Coordinates of C-alpha atoms in Angstrom, one line a residue:
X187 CA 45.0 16.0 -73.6
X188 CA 42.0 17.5 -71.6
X189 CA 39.8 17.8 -75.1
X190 CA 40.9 14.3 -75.6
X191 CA 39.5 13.1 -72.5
X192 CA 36.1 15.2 -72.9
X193 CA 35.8 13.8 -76.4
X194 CA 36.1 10.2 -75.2
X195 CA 33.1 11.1 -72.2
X196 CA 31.3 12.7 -74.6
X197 CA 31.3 9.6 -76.6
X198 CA 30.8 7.1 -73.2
X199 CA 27.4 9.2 -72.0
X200 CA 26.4 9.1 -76.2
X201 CA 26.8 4.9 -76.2
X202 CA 25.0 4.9 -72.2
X203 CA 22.2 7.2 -73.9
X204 CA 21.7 4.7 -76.4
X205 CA 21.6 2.0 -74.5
X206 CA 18.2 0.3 -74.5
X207 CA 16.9 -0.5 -70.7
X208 CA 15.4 -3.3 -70.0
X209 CA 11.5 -2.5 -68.6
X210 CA 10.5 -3.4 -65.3
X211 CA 9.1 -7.0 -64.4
X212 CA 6.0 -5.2 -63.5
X213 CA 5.6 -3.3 -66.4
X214 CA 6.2 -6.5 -68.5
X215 CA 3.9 -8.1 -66.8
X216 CA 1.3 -5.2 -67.4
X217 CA 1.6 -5.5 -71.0
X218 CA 1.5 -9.5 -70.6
X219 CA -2.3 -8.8 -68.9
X220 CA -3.4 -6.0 -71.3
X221 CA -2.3 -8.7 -74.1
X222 CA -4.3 -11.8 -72.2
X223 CA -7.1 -8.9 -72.2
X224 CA -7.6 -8.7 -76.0
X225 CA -7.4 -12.6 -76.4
X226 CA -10.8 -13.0 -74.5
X227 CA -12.1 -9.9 -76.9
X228 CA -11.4 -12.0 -80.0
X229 CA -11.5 -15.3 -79.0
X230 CA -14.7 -18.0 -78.4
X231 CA -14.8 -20.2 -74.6
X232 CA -14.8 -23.5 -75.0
X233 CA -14.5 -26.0 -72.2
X234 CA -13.7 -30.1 -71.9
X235 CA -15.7 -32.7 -70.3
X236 CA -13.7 -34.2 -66.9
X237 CA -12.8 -37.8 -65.7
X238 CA -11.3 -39.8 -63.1
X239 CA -8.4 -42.4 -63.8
X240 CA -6.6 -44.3 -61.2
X241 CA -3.0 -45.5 -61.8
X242 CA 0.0 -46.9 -59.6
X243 CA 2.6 -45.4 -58.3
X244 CA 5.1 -47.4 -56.0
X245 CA 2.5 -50.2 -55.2
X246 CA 0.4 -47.7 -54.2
X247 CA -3.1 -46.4 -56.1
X248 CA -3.7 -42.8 -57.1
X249 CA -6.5 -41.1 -58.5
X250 CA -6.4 -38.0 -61.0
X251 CA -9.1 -36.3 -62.3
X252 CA -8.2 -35.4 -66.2
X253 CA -9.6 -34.2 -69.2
X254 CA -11.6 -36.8 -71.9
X255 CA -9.8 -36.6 -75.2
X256 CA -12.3 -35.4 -77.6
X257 CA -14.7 -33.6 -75.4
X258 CA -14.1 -29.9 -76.3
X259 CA -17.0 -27.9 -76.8
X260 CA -17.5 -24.3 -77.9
X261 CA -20.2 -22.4 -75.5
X262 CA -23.4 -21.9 -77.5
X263 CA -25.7 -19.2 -77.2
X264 CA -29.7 -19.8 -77.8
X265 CA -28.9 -19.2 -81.8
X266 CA -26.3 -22.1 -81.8
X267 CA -23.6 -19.2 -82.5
X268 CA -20.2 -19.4 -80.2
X269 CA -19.8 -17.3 -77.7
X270 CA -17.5 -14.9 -76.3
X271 CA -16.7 -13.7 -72.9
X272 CA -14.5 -10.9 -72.5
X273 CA -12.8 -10.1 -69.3
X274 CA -13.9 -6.9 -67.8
X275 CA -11.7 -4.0 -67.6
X276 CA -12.8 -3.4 -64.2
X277 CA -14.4 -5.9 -61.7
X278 CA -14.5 -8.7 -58.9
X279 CA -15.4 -11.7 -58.9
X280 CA -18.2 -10.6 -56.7
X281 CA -19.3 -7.6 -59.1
X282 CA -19.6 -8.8 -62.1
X283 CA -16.7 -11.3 -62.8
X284 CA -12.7 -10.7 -62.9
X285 CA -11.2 -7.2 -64.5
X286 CA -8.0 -6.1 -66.1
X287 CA -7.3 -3.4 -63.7
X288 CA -7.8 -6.0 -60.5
X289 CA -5.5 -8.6 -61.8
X290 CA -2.9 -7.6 -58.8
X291 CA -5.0 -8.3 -55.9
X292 CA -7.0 -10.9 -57.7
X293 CA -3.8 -12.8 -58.3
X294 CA -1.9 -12.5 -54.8
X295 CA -5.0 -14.1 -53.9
X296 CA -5.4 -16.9 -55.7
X297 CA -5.3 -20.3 -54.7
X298 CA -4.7 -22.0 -50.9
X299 CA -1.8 -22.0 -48.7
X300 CA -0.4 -25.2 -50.8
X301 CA 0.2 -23.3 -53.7
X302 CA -0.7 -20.8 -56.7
X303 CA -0.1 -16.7 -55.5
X304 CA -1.4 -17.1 -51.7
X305 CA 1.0 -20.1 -50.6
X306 CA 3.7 -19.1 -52.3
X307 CA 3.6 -15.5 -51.1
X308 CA 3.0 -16.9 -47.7
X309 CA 5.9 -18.9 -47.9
X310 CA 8.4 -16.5 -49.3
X311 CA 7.5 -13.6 -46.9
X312 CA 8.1 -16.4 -43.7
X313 CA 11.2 -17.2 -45.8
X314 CA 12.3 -14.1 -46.3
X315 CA 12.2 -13.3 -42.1
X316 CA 13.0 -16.3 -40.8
X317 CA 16.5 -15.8 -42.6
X318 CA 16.5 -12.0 -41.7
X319 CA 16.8 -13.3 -38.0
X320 CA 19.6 -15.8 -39.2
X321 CA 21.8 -13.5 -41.1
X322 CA 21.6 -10.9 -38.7
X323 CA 23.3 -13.3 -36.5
X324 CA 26.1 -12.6 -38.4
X325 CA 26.9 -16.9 -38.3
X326 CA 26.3 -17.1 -42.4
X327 CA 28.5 -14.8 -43.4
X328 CA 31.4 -15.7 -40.9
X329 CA 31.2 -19.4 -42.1
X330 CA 31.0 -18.3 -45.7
X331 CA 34.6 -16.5 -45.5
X332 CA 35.7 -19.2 -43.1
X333 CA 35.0 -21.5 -46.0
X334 CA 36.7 -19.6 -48.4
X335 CA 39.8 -19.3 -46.1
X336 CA 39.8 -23.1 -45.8
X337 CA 39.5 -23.9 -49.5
X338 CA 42.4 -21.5 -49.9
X339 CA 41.2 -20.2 -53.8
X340 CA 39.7 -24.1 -54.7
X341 CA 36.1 -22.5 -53.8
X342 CA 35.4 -23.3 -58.2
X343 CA 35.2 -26.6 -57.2
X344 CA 32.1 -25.8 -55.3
X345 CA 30.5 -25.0 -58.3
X346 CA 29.6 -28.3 -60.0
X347 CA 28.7 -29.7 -57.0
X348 CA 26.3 -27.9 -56.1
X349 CA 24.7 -28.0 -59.2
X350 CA 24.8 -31.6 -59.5
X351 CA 23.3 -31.9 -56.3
X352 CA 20.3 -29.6 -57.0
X353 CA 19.6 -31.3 -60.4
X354 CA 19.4 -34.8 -58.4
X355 CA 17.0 -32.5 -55.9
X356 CA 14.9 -31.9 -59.2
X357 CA 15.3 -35.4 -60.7
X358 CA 14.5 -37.3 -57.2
X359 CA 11.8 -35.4 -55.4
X360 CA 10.7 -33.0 -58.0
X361 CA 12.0 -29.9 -56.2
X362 CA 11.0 -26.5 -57.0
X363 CA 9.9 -24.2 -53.9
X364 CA 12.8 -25.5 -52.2
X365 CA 15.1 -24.0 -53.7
X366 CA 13.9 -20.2 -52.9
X367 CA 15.3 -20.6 -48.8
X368 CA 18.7 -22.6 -50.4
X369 CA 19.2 -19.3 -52.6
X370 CA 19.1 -17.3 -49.8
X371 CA 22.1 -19.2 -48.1
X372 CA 23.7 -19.8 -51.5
X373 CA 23.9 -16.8 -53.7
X374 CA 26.0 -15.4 -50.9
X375 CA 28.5 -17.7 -50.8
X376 CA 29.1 -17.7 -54.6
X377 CA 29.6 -13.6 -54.1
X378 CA 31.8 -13.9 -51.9
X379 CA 33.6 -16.1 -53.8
X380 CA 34.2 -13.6 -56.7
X381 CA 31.0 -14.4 -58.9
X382 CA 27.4 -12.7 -59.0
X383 CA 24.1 -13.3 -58.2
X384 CA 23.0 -15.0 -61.4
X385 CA 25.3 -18.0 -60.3
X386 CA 23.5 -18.3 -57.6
X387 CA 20.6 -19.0 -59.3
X388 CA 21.9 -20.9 -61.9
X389 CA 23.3 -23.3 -59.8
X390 CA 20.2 -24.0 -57.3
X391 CA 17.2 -23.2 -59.0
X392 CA 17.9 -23.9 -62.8
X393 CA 20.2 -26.5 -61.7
X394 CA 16.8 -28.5 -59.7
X395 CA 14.3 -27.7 -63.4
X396 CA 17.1 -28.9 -65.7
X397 CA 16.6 -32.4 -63.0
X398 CA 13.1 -31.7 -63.0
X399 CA 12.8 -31.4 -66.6
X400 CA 14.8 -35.1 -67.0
X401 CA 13.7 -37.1 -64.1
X402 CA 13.5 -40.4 -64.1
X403 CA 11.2 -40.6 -61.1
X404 CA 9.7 -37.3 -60.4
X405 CA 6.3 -38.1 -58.4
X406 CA 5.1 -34.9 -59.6
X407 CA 4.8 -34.7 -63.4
X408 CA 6.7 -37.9 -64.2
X409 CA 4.6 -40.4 -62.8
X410 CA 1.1 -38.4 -63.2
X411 CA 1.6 -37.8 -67.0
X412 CA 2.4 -41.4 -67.1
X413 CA 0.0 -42.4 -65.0
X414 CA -3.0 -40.7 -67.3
X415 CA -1.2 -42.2 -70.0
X416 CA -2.0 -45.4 -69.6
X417 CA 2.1 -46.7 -69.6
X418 CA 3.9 -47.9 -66.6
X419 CA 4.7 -45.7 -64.0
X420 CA 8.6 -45.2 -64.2
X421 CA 8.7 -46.8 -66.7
X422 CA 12.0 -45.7 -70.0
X423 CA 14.1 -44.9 -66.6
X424 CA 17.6 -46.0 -68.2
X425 CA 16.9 -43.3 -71.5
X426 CA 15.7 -40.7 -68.9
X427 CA 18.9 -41.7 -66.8
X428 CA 21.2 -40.8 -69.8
X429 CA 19.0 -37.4 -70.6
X430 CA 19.9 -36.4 -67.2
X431 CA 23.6 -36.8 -67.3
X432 CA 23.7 -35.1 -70.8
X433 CA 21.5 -32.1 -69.6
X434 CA 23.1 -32.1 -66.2
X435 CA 26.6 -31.9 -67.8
X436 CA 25.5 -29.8 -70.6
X437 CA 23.7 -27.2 -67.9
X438 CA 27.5 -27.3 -65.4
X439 CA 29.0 -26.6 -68.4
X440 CA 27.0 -23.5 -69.3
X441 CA 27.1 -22.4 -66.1
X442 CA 30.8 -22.6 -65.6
X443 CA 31.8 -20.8 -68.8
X444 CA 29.6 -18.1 -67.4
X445 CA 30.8 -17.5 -64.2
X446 CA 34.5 -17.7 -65.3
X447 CA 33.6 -15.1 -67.3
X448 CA 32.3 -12.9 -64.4
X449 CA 34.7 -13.8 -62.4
X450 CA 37.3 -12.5 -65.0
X451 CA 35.5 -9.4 -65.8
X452 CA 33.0 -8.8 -63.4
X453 CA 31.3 -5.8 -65.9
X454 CA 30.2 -8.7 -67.6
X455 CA 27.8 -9.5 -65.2
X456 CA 23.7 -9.1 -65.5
X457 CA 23.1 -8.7 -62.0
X458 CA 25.7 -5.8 -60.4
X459 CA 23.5 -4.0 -58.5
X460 CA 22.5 -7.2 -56.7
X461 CA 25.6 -8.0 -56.6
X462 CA 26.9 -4.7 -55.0
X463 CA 23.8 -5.1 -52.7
X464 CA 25.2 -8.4 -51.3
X465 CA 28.4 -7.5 -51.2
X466 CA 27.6 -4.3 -49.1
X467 CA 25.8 -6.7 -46.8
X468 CA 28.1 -8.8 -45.6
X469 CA 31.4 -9.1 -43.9
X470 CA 34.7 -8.9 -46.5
X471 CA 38.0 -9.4 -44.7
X472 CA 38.8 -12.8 -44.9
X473 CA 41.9 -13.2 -42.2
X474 CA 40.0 -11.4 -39.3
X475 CA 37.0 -13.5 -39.5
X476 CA 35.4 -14.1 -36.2
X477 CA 33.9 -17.8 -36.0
X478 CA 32.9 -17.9 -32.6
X479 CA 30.8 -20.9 -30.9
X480 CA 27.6 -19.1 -31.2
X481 CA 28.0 -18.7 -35.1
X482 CA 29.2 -22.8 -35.2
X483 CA 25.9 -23.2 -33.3
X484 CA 23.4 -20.8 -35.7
X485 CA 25.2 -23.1 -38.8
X486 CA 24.9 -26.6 -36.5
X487 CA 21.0 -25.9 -36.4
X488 CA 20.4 -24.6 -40.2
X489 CA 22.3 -27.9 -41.4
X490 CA 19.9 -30.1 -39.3
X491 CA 17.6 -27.9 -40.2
X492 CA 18.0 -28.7 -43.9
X493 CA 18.4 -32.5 -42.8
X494 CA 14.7 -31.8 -41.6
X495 CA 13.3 -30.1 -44.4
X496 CA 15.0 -32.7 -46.5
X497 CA 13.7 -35.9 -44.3
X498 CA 10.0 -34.1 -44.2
X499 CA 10.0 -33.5 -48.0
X500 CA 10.8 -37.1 -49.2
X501 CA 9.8 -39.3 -46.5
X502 CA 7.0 -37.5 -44.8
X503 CA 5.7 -35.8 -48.0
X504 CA 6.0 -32.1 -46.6
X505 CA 5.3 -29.4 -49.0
X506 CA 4.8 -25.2 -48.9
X507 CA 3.4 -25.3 -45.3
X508 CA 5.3 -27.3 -43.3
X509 CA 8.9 -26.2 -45.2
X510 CA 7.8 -22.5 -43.9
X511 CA 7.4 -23.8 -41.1
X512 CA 10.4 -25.6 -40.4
X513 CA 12.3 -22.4 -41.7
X514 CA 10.7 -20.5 -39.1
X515 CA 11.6 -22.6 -35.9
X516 CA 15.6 -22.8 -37.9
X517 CA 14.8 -18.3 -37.6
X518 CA 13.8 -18.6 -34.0
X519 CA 16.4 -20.8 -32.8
X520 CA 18.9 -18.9 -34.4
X521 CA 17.6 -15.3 -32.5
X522 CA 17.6 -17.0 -29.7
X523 CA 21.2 -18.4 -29.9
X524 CA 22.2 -15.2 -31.4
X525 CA 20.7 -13.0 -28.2
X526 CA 22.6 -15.8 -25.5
X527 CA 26.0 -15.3 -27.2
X528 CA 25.3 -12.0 -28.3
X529 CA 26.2 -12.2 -31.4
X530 CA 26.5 -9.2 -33.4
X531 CA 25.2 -7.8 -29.8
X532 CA 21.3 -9.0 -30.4
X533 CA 18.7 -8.7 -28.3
X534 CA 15.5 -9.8 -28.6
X535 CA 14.1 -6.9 -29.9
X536 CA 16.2 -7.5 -32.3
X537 CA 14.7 -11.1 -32.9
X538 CA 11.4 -9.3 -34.3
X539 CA 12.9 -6.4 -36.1
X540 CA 15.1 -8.7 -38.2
X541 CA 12.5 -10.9 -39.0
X542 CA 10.3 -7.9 -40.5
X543 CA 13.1 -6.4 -42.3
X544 CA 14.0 -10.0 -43.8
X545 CA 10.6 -10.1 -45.0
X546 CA 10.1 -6.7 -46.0
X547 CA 12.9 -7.4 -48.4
X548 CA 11.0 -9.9 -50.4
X549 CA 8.0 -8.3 -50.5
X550 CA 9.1 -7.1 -54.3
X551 CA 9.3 -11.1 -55.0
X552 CA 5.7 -11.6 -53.2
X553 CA 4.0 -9.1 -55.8
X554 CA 5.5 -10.2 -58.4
X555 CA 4.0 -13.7 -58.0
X556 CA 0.6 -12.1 -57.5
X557 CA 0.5 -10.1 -60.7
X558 CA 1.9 -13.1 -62.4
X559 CA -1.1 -15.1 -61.4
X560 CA -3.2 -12.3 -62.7
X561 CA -2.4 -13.4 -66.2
X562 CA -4.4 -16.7 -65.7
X563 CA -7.2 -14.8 -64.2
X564 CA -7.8 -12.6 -67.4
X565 CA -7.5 -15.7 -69.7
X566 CA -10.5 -17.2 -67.6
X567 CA -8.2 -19.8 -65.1
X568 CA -6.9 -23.3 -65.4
X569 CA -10.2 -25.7 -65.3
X570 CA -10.7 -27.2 -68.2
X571 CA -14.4 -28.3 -67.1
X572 CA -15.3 -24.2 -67.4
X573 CA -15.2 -22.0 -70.6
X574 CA -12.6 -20.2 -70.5
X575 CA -10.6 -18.6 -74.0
X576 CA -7.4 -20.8 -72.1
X577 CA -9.0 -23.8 -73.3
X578 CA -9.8 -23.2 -76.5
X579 CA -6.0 -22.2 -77.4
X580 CA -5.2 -25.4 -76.0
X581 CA -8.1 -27.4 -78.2
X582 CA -6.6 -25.2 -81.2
X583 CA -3.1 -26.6 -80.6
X584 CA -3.9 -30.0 -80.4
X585 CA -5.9 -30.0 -83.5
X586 CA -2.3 -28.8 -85.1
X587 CA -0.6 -31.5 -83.5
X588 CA -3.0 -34.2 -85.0
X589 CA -2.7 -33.1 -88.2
X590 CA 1.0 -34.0 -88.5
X591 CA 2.6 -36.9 -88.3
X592 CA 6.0 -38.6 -87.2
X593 CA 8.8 -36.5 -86.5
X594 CA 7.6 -33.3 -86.6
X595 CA 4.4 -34.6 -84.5
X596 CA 6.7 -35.7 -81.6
X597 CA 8.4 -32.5 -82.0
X598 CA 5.5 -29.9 -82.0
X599 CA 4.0 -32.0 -79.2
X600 CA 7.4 -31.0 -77.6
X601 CA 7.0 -27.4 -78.6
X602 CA 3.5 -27.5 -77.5
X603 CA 4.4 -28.0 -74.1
X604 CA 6.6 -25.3 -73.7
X605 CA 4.6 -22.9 -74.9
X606 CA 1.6 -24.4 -72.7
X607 CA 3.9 -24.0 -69.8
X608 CA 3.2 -20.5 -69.9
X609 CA -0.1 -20.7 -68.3
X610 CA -0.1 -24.2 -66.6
X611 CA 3.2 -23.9 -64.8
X612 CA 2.1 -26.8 -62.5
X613 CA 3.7 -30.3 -63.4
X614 CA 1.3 -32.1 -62.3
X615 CA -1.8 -29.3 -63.3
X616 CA -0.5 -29.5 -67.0
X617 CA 0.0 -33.1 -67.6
X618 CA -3.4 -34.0 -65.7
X619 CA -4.9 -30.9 -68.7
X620 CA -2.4 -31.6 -72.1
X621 CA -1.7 -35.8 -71.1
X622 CA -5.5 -37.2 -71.7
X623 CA -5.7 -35.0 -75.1
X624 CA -1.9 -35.8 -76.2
X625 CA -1.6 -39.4 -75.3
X626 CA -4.7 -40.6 -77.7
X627 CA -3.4 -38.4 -80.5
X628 CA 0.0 -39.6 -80.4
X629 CA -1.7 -43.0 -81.4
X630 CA -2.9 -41.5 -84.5
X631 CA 0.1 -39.7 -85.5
X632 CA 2.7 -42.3 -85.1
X633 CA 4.5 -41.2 -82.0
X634 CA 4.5 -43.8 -79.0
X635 CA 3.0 -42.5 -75.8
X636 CA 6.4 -43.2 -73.9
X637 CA 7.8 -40.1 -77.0
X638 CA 4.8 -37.8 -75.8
X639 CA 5.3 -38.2 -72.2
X640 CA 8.9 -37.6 -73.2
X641 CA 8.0 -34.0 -75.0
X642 CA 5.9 -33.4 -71.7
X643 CA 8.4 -33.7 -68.9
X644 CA 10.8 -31.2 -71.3
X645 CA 8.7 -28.9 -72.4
X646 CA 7.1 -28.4 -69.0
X647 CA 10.3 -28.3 -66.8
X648 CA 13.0 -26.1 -69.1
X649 CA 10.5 -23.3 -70.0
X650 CA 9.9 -23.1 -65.7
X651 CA 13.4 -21.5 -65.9
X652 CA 11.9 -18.3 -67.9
X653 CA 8.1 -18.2 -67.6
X654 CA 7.0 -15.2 -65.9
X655 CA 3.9 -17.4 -64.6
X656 CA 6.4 -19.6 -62.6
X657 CA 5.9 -18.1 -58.9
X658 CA 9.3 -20.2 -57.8
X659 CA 11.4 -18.5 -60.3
X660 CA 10.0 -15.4 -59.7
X661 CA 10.7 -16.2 -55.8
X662 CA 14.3 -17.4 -56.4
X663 CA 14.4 -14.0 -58.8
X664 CA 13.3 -11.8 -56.4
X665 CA 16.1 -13.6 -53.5
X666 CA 18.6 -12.6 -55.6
X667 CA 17.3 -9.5 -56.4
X668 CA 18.0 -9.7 -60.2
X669 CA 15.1 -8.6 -62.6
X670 CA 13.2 -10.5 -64.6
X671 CA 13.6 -8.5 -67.8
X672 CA 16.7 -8.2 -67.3
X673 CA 17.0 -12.4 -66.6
X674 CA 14.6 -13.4 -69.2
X675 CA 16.8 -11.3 -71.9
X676 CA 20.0 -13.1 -70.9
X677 CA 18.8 -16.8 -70.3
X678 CA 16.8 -16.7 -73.3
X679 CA 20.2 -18.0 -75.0
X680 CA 20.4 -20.6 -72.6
X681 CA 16.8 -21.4 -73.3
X682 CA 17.4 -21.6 -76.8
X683 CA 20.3 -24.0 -76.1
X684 CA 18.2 -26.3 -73.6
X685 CA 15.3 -26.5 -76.6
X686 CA 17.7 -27.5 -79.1
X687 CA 18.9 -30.3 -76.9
X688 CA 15.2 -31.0 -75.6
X689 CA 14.5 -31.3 -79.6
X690 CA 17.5 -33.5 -80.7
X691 CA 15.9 -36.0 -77.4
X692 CA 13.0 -36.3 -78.6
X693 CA 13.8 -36.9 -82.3
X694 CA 16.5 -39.6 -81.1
X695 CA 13.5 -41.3 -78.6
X696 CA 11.0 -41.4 -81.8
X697 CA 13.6 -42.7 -84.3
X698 CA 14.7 -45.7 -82.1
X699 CA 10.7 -46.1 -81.0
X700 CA 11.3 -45.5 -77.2
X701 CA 8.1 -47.2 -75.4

């Protein structure tokens, strides 16, 4: 029996040997720079001429500087010959222009506090404190298995709603960064209820860019790629209306079959270790739950709080600043509740210490956005008025696109996007760079402009729920502490799936001339 039993380890520790691990975000991302790298060595810099166009949105006029269709030129050098510029392997943009080897510090750098590396790194670091001080309060995960106790093993039901309401968060007011403080609240409540950390995600942040992706009325890519367009501003609402219940439904449904399936045999699971981490971290026994007035008080001020962030995003137009900042003052008040009813005996040392361990563990997430950045910096940035090797592979693919015609143009335009997505993650970034070159050659190819907005709102919102470039998902990633190797080899299935319904949209829209 004993031999038996050695023969089957034996055989266990021979399949674990085999068993091909997934590398490290950072050393994918490594090899995603050193590839960016040999681009610039074999590639020309080209750049486009820039314009301003004005356009309506809600009775109200905007103004957009965008590309001019047509405009790409090659850099020349005194011979007339094309000219490369490869990115150093070491340097600063003070010595001598961006390297290789600086692409970490270059990219936690780059940008302003409203977005890019620096505001998003900002912003998930005050995060990542100001719920420190909250959950060591002790009030989220008391209300979490109050909750459970309540809904008495009906908690599945909290599922699709959820996810329903983040994809209207997506559809409505375009929301992205949002999400990375609503995973922090949510990914342990769907642990506790017997899932893993990957619901968590699925259900908040792919839920809101499956919404994104569809929206009807999304004021950041929606009504700018529209806008430069030349078509109505909102305009083909009822067709986007029935894309987003499809994708919506088709998204729950994924979802769903995935978590019963952890649920059922939590091996199953991608995520484990972050599971085990969250798990570790909170409070398990259900019936000796202490839900005292203090904890109902910490809870009372993160719901308003949310009401807040909520209010300030839609009606005051409050973005990456001001949401940190609202998270911060939901922190504070909770310490200070927290040290009052001394709840899990705080003091106000205790107010401080929390809030630099809460941040300390996202610090992971924070570099992670840098490095991703970094990518963009090797390929020569996102301004399509400077030569850079970026533009000239997006010149190349448009010249592909206007040389088919019909179907297939509508759909490569599709596919065009998502694979432009990869360095332009920005909604509103890509369609003000891909909209001005796509919309004139959709003319020419037989697709209506309504079709190429279409394959623009899809191809740039799906792919945000892989792209390494994407600093929320890397954010919401690093909040639930779940790899992106490891994520990217498992949702690519899921991405497959969203394509193939992305593509049979966009086929459907051409055939029945949507405009």
């Amino acid at each position: 029996m004993s031999s038996t039993n050695t023969s089957i380890q034996s055989e266990i520790k021979t399949v674990e040997n085999k068993t091909v691990k997934v590398p490290h975000t950072y050393i994918i991302i490594f090899f995603v720079v050193l590839f960016a790298w040999l681009l610039t060595l074999l590639l020309p810099v080209g750049k486009f001429e820039k314009t301003e166009v004005k356009y309506m949105v809600n009775g109200k006029e905007k103004t957009k500087t965008v590309v001019q269709a047509g405009s790409f030129q090659y850099e020349k050098n005194d011979k007339g010959e094309v000219v490369k510029k490869p990115a150093k392997l070491w340097g600063t943009e003070d010595f001598g222009g961006y390297g290789m080897l600086n692409y970490v510090f270059e990219g936690m750098v780059r940008g302003d506090k409203w977005g890019a590396a620096v505001g998003i790194i900002a912003f998930i670091l005050v995060i990542g404190g100001a719920f420190g001080i909250i959950l060591r309060t002790g009030a989220v995960d008391s209300g979490i298995l109050k909750m459970i106790k309540i809904t008495n093993g009906k908690e599945f039901l909290i599922l699709p709603v959820l996810f329903v309401l983040f994809s209207l968060g997506g559809a409505v007011f375009g929301m992205g960064e949002e999400t990375i403080p609503f995973a922090l609240i949510i990914i342990p409540l769907v642990v506790a209820m017997g899932y893993d950390a990957v619901v968590g995600v699925l259900i908040t942040y792919v839920a809101s860019q499956i919404g994104f992706a569809t929206s009807w009325m999304n004021p950041f890519s929606l009504a700018v790629a529209q806008g430069v367009s030349g078509i109505p501003v909102f305009s083909g609402a009822q067709f986007r209306m029935v894309m987003w219940a499809v994708f919506t439904l088709a998204g729950l449904l994924y979802t769903l079959r995935y978590a019963k399936n952890v649920k059922k045999n939590p091996e199953s699971s991608i995520a484990k270790e972050a599971t085990e981490y969250f798990k570790k971290n909170m409070k398990t026994d259900v019936e000796d739950v202490e839900f005292n007035l203090g904890h109902k008080l910490v809870l009372l001020i993160l719901l308003l709080g949310i009401i807040w962030v909520v209010w300030g995003v839609t009606k005051k137009g409050y973005y990456i600043p001001e949401i940190a900042s609202q998270f911060f003052v939901m922190g504070l008040l909770s310490g200070i509740i927290g040290v009052i009813f001394r709840l899990n005996n705080m003091t106000a040392n205790d107010i401080a210490d929390s809030f630099q361990r809460g941040a300390a563990d996202l610090v992971g997430a924070a570099l992670v956005v840098g490095m991703a950045q970094g990518i963009l910096i090797i390929l020569g940035g996102t301004d399509p008025g400077t030569p850079t090797v970026l533009n000239t592979i997006l010149n190349s693919l448009s010249n592909v696109v206007g040389k088919l015609g019909g179907a297939f143009a509508a759909w490569f335009m599709y596919l065009f996007q998502s694979v432009f997505n990869f360095f332009v993650v920005s909604g509103s970034g890509q369609a003000s760079i891909t909209m001005p070159i796509m919309a004139p050659l959709s003319d020419l190819v037989g697709v209506t402009r309504q079709v190429a907005v279409l394959a623009f709102q899809l191809g740039d919102g799906l792919t945000n729920i892989i792209v390494p470039t994407s600093a929320c998902l890397m954010g919401v990633l690093g909040v639930a502490r779940v790899d992106w190797g490891r994520w990217a080899k498992w949702q690519i299935k899921m991405q497959l799936f969203l394509f193939a319904l992305g593509s049979v949209f966009v086929l459907v829209a051409h055939f029945i001339g949507f405009n």
